[in-house]
């Protein structure tokens, strides 16, 4: 039998085998991405992760208030508590972007994406946010990164915004 | 006669003119001297180095992080409660009530406040509430001071603005030291005459006639000698000073300058520093009794020091209280209340030797940026990454580990050139240095072996060779897998003038082993063969990607770590493995502020991805195996049960013993050896591993910090090997037709070899 019809046959066979199982057991419960950082903290699985997300949430609050420098320090503090926290990497990326540190922002955004994929593969909402940030940063022209406190760049919309 | 009178008159006029000219010149010189000091920087204020703050949050084990010890080290006063003031704490039935002190963090001035830290029966934090009962998600306990960077004049000082000093303190100072401060022009003639008469009556000096301004002049400009000449000079300068500066300015300078005693070799200057030194309080918060105590010390800080004779201190304080009552500065009632308070001073707990190797390393970093002068005199605040609890644990582990080793091998004991060790602990992904020990005993040997001693890494380099073999070569797949066979048979490599013939630690050969087994069991011969297969250039390139900076020659022996690195360099290389392929820039500090609290520098978190998580996971898997089955299994024997990756290292003739280990979020490196390269007669598993084990067991507990998560790009496949039946592979590199389970076999039959 040629491979095309063979593949179709295998798919139909599998569907036939699985359908009774789905009917019996129903759909597995969907995991809903947290709406914001505070909700993400509530659903965190460890105390360290919870504390780290809460600190990242504080960082985001600072950033939204226009205090990118202090926000960055808080975001880094969140990573000190839990250095694998994807939410903290995302907030750090936004802070770095606000400060005009494009390279650092891209690195943090990439890490946020990687960490979300590794730890919360079902969390497409936040993965997309990290991806959008990466796209946004890559679309901007690179410019020399100032040292010290940095120059505030275009401030991005808060992580808390909903939408695609 | 007339001629004589005229001559005398002329001489007199001439003399007067000359005296006037000389006088004006002297006055101008004195004025210039005064202004030079005031125009420039008034005080040399050493820079203060802070450890990292302690963050409290629900779920944290309060005992594991040593919360109570920390409060004690920060000189929080333990009280019965339930009420606490700032700087105090009380143990309550359901937890702790802490009066957190105000603290200036890099981006915020925390006013402090009372919080309740609720604990369960296991002493884990279950909640944090403020005074109003509001639940807090996080709270910080202020960081400890780990060092002050003094110049040649070793003086401590906390600068405080005049308006920040409590009124009661200022009033007491003026009442006791200079009642007419605001009325006199710098010199108080009434006071001088009064003091003269009092001293005459007593037949000795019982009263001083100097104003505050004169005292300031003496401290800032003159020597303490008691001569008429010096007193005249002092008086003139005081008048000049008052002409140039307001009373408020002078009073502020005085309160920040007055000598208030010694802390070891360091002089305590100013009321701000004195309040911290004697009372562990912020001067802004002190009351009448404390103010009187401090003012009482001015006359003779060492004579009236509460650390030598507290009863004398109390008596002196009461004299001050009486004086200000007699001058109607306080009521009788206030006097009675203050006198009833017993003098309680706190022992200065600032340990000048806290983390000395770390402080030196930090100092070197900072000096490159700021220079010695600025660090020593401009009162910078430096916020570091140091974890004081881990630092103390590291120091203890090093000392005890070496003592245990010397007890086991007495021939290692040496008074003249003692056995040494170094330890580094850091957060792999962020590069923050949490603890750093550069030797056994800093006072006898400040040489920092963690950062400066270049030693051969030996077997701890084998994982780097493995990584070179297991990682992709650009678009091409890696040259090896964990299951790749390596010959463990006699090997000779010929080079001009020599033959290199590595041997295993036990002298045995095993025929054929896998790459995994070769590294887990730290077998030199198969790893040497692996190095030849991979090529020295690729090994060097891998090492460079891991951040190894030393000289690396492309010779076959490089696979066995025959070159030199520092412990810090080795730790950083391993950090890439622990950080799943991220290479961090190491940091010992995060922020520097000037004395006004303005940010001078933020040292950012920097990292770059140099390997994929999949590639590093394969090596981590080997290192987990080294603990479960290989040369690092001593960790299990010592009680560590959780997931951990580790590698031992021993160089030829046992010159160096290494141990590097990591759990998620923490990496530790240990080196043991003699400075002169003598043999320590023990391998890494005996000399270095126990030091790391002791540290880890207390730092993270025997259960560790959870598993290393396998990335989705690493698959597990069946293999047909004598040592195991399953192995990890980068997806796409697993052996063909080796699938798990019946579903995969079904797909194979249906013609879909790549799965669903």
PDB file of C-alpha atoms in Angstrom, chain B residues 557-754:
ATOM      1  CA  UNK B 557      46.719  16.275  27.852  1.00  0.00           C
ATOM      2  CA  UNK B 558      44.333  19.182  27.948  1.00  0.00           C
ATOM      3  CA  UNK B 559      41.523  16.619  28.195  1.00  0.00           C
ATOM      4  CA  UNK B 560      42.816  15.701  31.636  1.00  0.00           C
ATOM      5  CA  UNK B 561      42.957  19.270  32.856  1.00  0.00           C
ATOM      6  CA  UNK B 562      46.681  19.851  32.546  1.00  0.00           C
ATOM      7  CA  UNK B 563      46.606  23.644  32.565  1.00  0.00           C
ATOM      8  CA  UNK B 564      45.726  26.178  35.261  1.00  0.00           C
ATOM      9  CA  UNK B 565      42.586  27.900  36.452  1.00  0.00           C
ATOM     10  CA  UNK B 566      41.401  29.604  39.597  1.00  0.00           C
ATOM     11  CA  UNK B 567      38.604  28.153  41.671  1.00  0.00           C
ATOM     12  CA  UNK B 568      36.386  31.082  40.700  1.00  0.00           C
ATOM     13  CA  UNK B 569      37.008  30.394  37.021  1.00  0.00           C
ATOM     14  CA  UNK B 570      36.204  26.706  37.452  1.00  0.00           C
ATOM     15  CA  UNK B 571      33.035  27.567  39.343  1.00  0.00           C
ATOM     16  CA  UNK B 572      31.951  29.926  36.627  1.00  0.00           C
ATOM     17  CA  UNK B 573      32.467  27.244  33.979  1.00  0.00           C
ATOM     18  CA  UNK B 574      30.336  24.827  35.948  1.00  0.00           C
ATOM     19  CA  UNK B 575      27.766  27.571  36.419  1.00  0.00           C
ATOM     20  CA  UNK B 576      27.012  27.274  32.698  1.00  0.00           C
ATOM     21  CA  UNK B 577      26.120  23.620  33.205  1.00  0.00           C
ATOM     22  CA  UNK B 578      24.015  24.441  36.236  1.00  0.00           C
ATOM     23  CA  UNK B 579      22.358  27.350  34.442  1.00  0.00           C
ATOM     24  CA  UNK B 580      21.305  25.126  31.552  1.00  0.00           C
ATOM     25  CA  UNK B 581      23.615  26.770  29.077  1.00  0.00           C
ATOM     26  CA  UNK B 582      23.567  30.392  30.267  1.00  0.00           C
ATOM     27  CA  UNK B 583      26.924  31.933  31.029  1.00  0.00           C
ATOM     28  CA  UNK B 584      26.561  34.613  33.699  1.00  0.00           C
ATOM     29  CA  UNK B 585      28.865  37.524  34.395  1.00  0.00           C
ATOM     30  CA  UNK B 586      29.959  37.100  37.978  1.00  0.00           C
ATOM     31  CA  UNK B 587      28.908  39.850  40.375  1.00  0.00           C
ATOM     32  CA  UNK B 588      30.051  40.640  43.865  1.00  0.00           C
ATOM     33  CA  UNK B 589      27.989  43.825  44.135  1.00  0.00           C
ATOM     34  CA  UNK B 590      24.817  45.139  42.571  1.00  0.00           C
ATOM     35  CA  UNK B 591      24.593  48.803  43.477  1.00  0.00           C
ATOM     36  CA  UNK B 592      26.770  51.697  44.590  1.00  0.00           C
ATOM     37  CA  UNK B 593      25.256  54.835  46.082  1.00  0.00           C
ATOM     38  CA  UNK B 594      26.941  58.096  46.995  1.00  0.00           C
ATOM     39  CA  UNK B 595      26.561  59.525  50.466  1.00  0.00           C
ATOM     40  CA  UNK B 596      23.461  61.449  49.437  1.00  0.00           C
ATOM     41  CA  UNK B 597      21.803  58.240  48.344  1.00  0.00           C
ATOM     42  CA  UNK B 598      22.110  58.867  44.615  1.00  0.00           C
ATOM     43  CA  UNK B 599      22.794  55.809  42.486  1.00  0.00           C
ATOM     44  CA  UNK B 600      26.326  55.910  41.139  1.00  0.00           C
ATOM     45  CA  UNK B 601      26.318  52.491  39.582  1.00  0.00           C
ATOM     46  CA  UNK B 602      24.059  49.563  39.020  1.00  0.00           C
ATOM     47  CA  UNK B 603      25.944  46.423  38.116  1.00  0.00           C
ATOM     48  CA  UNK B 604      23.384  44.672  35.997  1.00  0.00           C
ATOM     49  CA  UNK B 605      22.600  41.024  35.719  1.00  0.00           C
ATOM     50  CA  UNK B 606      24.270  39.933  32.489  1.00  0.00           C
ATOM     51  CA  UNK B 607      24.225  36.576  30.828  1.00  0.00           C
ATOM     52  CA  UNK B 608      24.522  35.041  27.399  1.00  0.00           C
ATOM     53  CA  UNK B 609      23.382  31.708  26.088  1.00  0.00           C
ATOM     54  CA  UNK B 610      26.410  29.656  25.066  1.00  0.00           C
ATOM     55  CA  UNK B 611      24.939  26.161  25.015  1.00  0.00           C
ATOM     56  CA  UNK B 612      21.437  24.772  24.704  1.00  0.00           C
ATOM     57  CA  UNK B 613      19.644  23.391  27.756  1.00  0.00           C
ATOM     58  CA  UNK B 614      19.649  20.015  26.053  1.00  0.00           C
ATOM     59  CA  UNK B 615      23.422  19.892  25.662  1.00  0.00           C
ATOM     60  CA  UNK B 616      24.110  20.901  29.234  1.00  0.00           C
ATOM     61  CA  UNK B 617      21.446  18.533  30.544  1.00  0.00           C
ATOM     62  CA  UNK B 618      23.383  15.584  29.151  1.00  0.00           C
ATOM     63  CA  UNK B 619      26.438  16.629  31.140  1.00  0.00           C
ATOM     64  CA  UNK B 620      24.346  17.292  34.234  1.00  0.00           C
ATOM     65  CA  UNK B 621      22.996  13.791  33.869  1.00  0.00           C
ATOM     66  CA  UNK B 622      26.557  12.432  33.898  1.00  0.00           C
ATOM     67  CA  UNK B 623      27.351  14.441  37.005  1.00  0.00           C
ATOM     68  CA  UNK B 624      24.219  13.160  38.730  1.00  0.00           C
ATOM     69  CA  UNK B 625      25.490   9.708  37.876  1.00  0.00           C
ATOM     70  CA  UNK B 626      28.846  10.564  39.412  1.00  0.00           C
ATOM     71  CA  UNK B 627      27.030  11.125  42.688  1.00  0.00           C
ATOM     72  CA  UNK B 628      24.850   8.042  42.434  1.00  0.00           C
ATOM     73  CA  UNK B 629      27.457   5.649  41.082  1.00  0.00           C
ATOM     74  CA  UNK B 630      30.745   7.394  40.530  1.00  0.00           C
ATOM     75  CA  UNK B 631      33.520   9.161  42.352  1.00  0.00           C
ATOM     76  CA  UNK B 632      31.216  11.647  44.068  1.00  0.00           C
ATOM     77  CA  UNK B 633      29.090   9.040  45.824  1.00  0.00           C
ATOM     78  CA  UNK B 634      30.604  10.117  49.102  1.00  0.00           C
ATOM     79  CA  UNK B 635      27.925  12.818  49.085  1.00  0.00           C
ATOM     80  CA  UNK B 636      25.281  10.151  49.544  1.00  0.00           C
ATOM     81  CA  UNK B 637      27.247   8.512  52.320  1.00  0.00           C
ATOM     82  CA  UNK B 638      27.404  11.852  54.077  1.00  0.00           C
ATOM     83  CA  UNK B 639      23.639  12.178  54.000  1.00  0.00           C
ATOM     84  CA  UNK B 640      22.789  14.206  50.929  1.00  0.00           C
ATOM     85  CA  UNK B 641      19.728  12.542  49.428  1.00  0.00           C
ATOM     86  CA  UNK B 642      18.296  14.925  46.863  1.00  0.00           C
ATOM     87  CA  UNK B 643      19.166  15.511  43.206  1.00  0.00           C
ATOM     88  CA  UNK B 644      22.638  16.927  42.798  1.00  0.00           C
ATOM     89  CA  UNK B 645      25.321  17.021  40.131  1.00  0.00           C
ATOM     90  CA  UNK B 646      28.947  16.889  41.171  1.00  0.00           C
ATOM     91  CA  UNK B 647      32.472  16.135  40.056  1.00  0.00           C
ATOM     92  CA  UNK B 648      35.601  15.325  41.992  1.00  0.00           C
ATOM     93  CA  UNK B 649      39.051  16.276  40.801  1.00  0.00           C
ATOM     94  CA  UNK B 650      42.507  15.171  41.801  1.00  0.00           C
ATOM     95  CA  UNK B 651      45.725  16.198  40.093  1.00  0.00           C
ATOM     96  CA  UNK B 652      48.847  14.167  39.717  1.00  0.00           C
ATOM     97  CA  UNK B 653      50.691  13.349  42.922  1.00  0.00           C
ATOM     98  CA  UNK B 654      47.614  14.576  44.788  1.00  0.00           C
ATOM     99  CA  UNK B 655      48.683  18.193  44.573  1.00  0.00           C
ATOM    100  CA  UNK B 656      45.170  19.517  44.230  1.00  0.00           C
ATOM    101  CA  UNK B 657      41.826  18.226  45.399  1.00  0.00           C
ATOM    102  CA  UNK B 658      38.732  19.701  43.812  1.00  0.00           C
ATOM    103  CA  UNK B 659      35.029  19.293  44.208  1.00  0.00           C
ATOM    104  CA  UNK B 660      32.348  21.127  42.266  1.00  0.00           C
ATOM    105  CA  UNK B 661      28.669  20.498  42.809  1.00  0.00           C
ATOM    106  CA  UNK B 662      25.351  22.079  42.011  1.00  0.00           C
ATOM    107  CA  UNK B 663      21.663  21.842  42.754  1.00  0.00           C
ATOM    108  CA  UNK B 664      19.068  23.995  41.015  1.00  0.00           C
ATOM    109  CA  UNK B 665      19.894  27.543  41.986  1.00  0.00           C
ATOM    110  CA  UNK B 666      23.157  26.983  43.882  1.00  0.00           C
ATOM    111  CA  UNK B 667      26.672  25.983  42.915  1.00  0.00           C
ATOM    112  CA  UNK B 668      29.639  25.354  45.163  1.00  0.00           C
ATOM    113  CA  UNK B 669      33.303  24.844  44.354  1.00  0.00           C
ATOM    114  CA  UNK B 670      35.993  23.694  46.767  1.00  0.00           C
ATOM    115  CA  UNK B 671      39.737  23.409  46.331  1.00  0.00           C
ATOM    116  CA  UNK B 672      42.192  21.924  48.830  1.00  0.00           C
ATOM    117  CA  UNK B 673      45.962  21.944  48.610  1.00  0.00           C
ATOM    118  CA  UNK B 674      49.249  23.337  49.809  1.00  0.00           C
ATOM    119  CA  UNK B 675      50.442  26.652  48.462  1.00  0.00           C
ATOM    120  CA  UNK B 676      53.789  25.142  47.572  1.00  0.00           C
ATOM    121  CA  UNK B 677      52.257  22.232  45.680  1.00  0.00           C
ATOM    122  CA  UNK B 678      53.154  19.482  48.127  1.00  0.00           C
ATOM    123  CA  UNK B 679      51.053  16.351  47.985  1.00  0.00           C
ATOM    124  CA  UNK B 680      47.977  16.297  50.194  1.00  0.00           C
ATOM    125  CA  UNK B 681      47.934  12.512  49.940  1.00  0.00           C
ATOM    126  CA  UNK B 682      44.210  12.376  49.358  1.00  0.00           C
ATOM    127  CA  UNK B 683      41.922  12.595  46.353  1.00  0.00           C
ATOM    128  CA  UNK B 684      39.159  15.118  45.850  1.00  0.00           C
ATOM    129  CA  UNK B 685      36.565  12.703  47.176  1.00  0.00           C
ATOM    130  CA  UNK B 686      38.388  12.584  50.507  1.00  0.00           C
ATOM    131  CA  UNK B 687      39.815  16.087  50.832  1.00  0.00           C
ATOM    132  CA  UNK B 688      37.344  18.422  49.132  1.00  0.00           C
ATOM    133  CA  UNK B 689      34.040  16.556  48.985  1.00  0.00           C
ATOM    134  CA  UNK B 690      33.419  16.529  52.752  1.00  0.00           C
ATOM    135  CA  UNK B 691      33.839  20.311  52.954  1.00  0.00           C
ATOM    136  CA  UNK B 692      31.262  20.780  50.221  1.00  0.00           C
ATOM    137  CA  UNK B 693      28.966  18.176  51.776  1.00  0.00           C
ATOM    138  CA  UNK B 694      28.938  19.919  55.128  1.00  0.00           C
ATOM    139  CA  UNK B 695      28.158  23.210  53.434  1.00  0.00           C
ATOM    140  CA  UNK B 696      25.413  21.798  51.229  1.00  0.00           C
ATOM    141  CA  UNK B 697      23.677  19.825  53.936  1.00  0.00           C
ATOM    142  CA  UNK B 698      23.192  22.942  55.962  1.00  0.00           C
ATOM    143  CA  UNK B 699      22.673  25.363  53.082  1.00  0.00           C
ATOM    144  CA  UNK B 700      19.927  23.472  51.246  1.00  0.00           C
ATOM    145  CA  UNK B 701      19.191  20.491  53.451  1.00  0.00           C
ATOM    146  CA  UNK B 702      19.633  16.825  52.625  1.00  0.00           C
ATOM    147  CA  UNK B 703      16.673  16.920  50.258  1.00  0.00           C
ATOM    148  CA  UNK B 704      18.241  19.574  48.041  1.00  0.00           C
ATOM    149  CA  UNK B 705      16.216  21.860  45.825  1.00  0.00           C
ATOM    150  CA  UNK B 706      14.285  19.573  43.577  1.00  0.00           C
ATOM    151  CA  UNK B 707      15.112  17.799  40.349  1.00  0.00           C
ATOM    152  CA  UNK B 708      16.938  18.954  37.261  1.00  0.00           C
ATOM    153  CA  UNK B 709      14.199  19.233  34.695  1.00  0.00           C
ATOM    154  CA  UNK B 710      14.823  17.331  31.496  1.00  0.00           C
ATOM    155  CA  UNK B 711      14.314  19.598  28.478  1.00  0.00           C
ATOM    156  CA  UNK B 712      11.875  18.412  25.858  1.00  0.00           C
ATOM    157  CA  UNK B 713      14.723  18.198  23.356  1.00  0.00           C
ATOM    158  CA  UNK B 714      16.320  15.369  25.326  1.00  0.00           C
ATOM    159  CA  UNK B 715      14.751  11.982  24.739  1.00  0.00           C
ATOM    160  CA  UNK B 716      15.176   8.788  26.594  1.00  0.00           C
ATOM    161  CA  UNK B 717      15.720   5.721  24.477  1.00  0.00           C
ATOM    162  CA  UNK B 718      16.458   2.084  24.975  1.00  0.00           C
ATOM    163  CA  UNK B 719      20.032   1.007  24.645  1.00  0.00           C
ATOM    164  CA  UNK B 720      21.667  -2.329  24.859  1.00  0.00           C
ATOM    165  CA  UNK B 721      24.543  -1.755  27.251  1.00  0.00           C
ATOM    166  CA  UNK B 722      25.938  -3.789  30.116  1.00  0.00           C
ATOM    167  CA  UNK B 723      25.582  -0.840  32.501  1.00  0.00           C
ATOM    168  CA  UNK B 724      22.115   0.399  31.612  1.00  0.00           C
ATOM    169  CA  UNK B 725      19.136  -0.200  29.396  1.00  0.00           C
ATOM    170  CA  UNK B 726      18.072   3.397  28.792  1.00  0.00           C
ATOM    171  CA  UNK B 727      20.022   6.515  28.003  1.00  0.00           C
ATOM    172  CA  UNK B 728      19.451  10.179  27.235  1.00  0.00           C
ATOM    173  CA  UNK B 729      20.046  11.592  23.792  1.00  0.00           C
ATOM    174  CA  UNK B 730      19.596  14.853  22.020  1.00  0.00           C
ATOM    175  CA  UNK B 731      16.396  14.411  20.023  1.00  0.00           C
ATOM    176  CA  UNK B 732      17.296  13.029  16.638  1.00  0.00           C
ATOM    177  CA  UNK B 733      20.551  11.438  17.784  1.00  0.00           C
ATOM    178  CA  UNK B 734      19.017   8.460  19.536  1.00  0.00           C
ATOM    179  CA  UNK B 735      19.722   5.054  18.008  1.00  0.00           C
ATOM    180  CA  UNK B 736      17.372   4.044  15.125  1.00  0.00           C
ATOM    181  CA  UNK B 737      14.377   1.801  15.789  1.00  0.00           C
ATOM    182  CA  UNK B 738      14.803   1.929  19.510  1.00  0.00           C
ATOM    183  CA  UNK B 739      11.464   3.059  20.723  1.00  0.00           C
ATOM    184  CA  UNK B 740       9.475   2.957  23.875  1.00  0.00           C
ATOM    185  CA  UNK B 741       6.251   1.161  24.251  1.00  0.00           C
ATOM    186  CA  UNK B 742       3.778  -0.510  21.975  1.00  0.00           C
ATOM    187  CA  UNK B 743       2.385   2.699  20.497  1.00  0.00           C
ATOM    188  CA  UNK B 744       5.711   3.594  18.912  1.00  0.00           C
ATOM    189  CA  UNK B 745       6.069   0.074  17.606  1.00  0.00           C
ATOM    190  CA  UNK B 746       2.586   0.357  16.128  1.00  0.00           C
ATOM    191  CA  UNK B 747       3.594   3.503  14.329  1.00  0.00           C
ATOM    192  CA  UNK B 748       6.690   1.811  13.043  1.00  0.00           C
ATOM    193  CA  UNK B 749       4.479  -0.907  11.625  1.00  0.00           C
ATOM    194  CA  UNK B 750       2.179   1.713  10.111  1.00  0.00           C
ATOM    195  CA  UNK B 751       5.187   3.396   8.542  1.00  0.00           C
ATOM    196  CA  UNK B 752       5.475   6.447  10.764  1.00  0.00           C
ATOM    197  CA  UNK B 753       8.911   6.095  12.192  1.00  0.00           C
ATOM    198  CA  UNK B 754       9.084   9.533  13.640  1.00  0.00           C
TER     199      UNK B 754
END
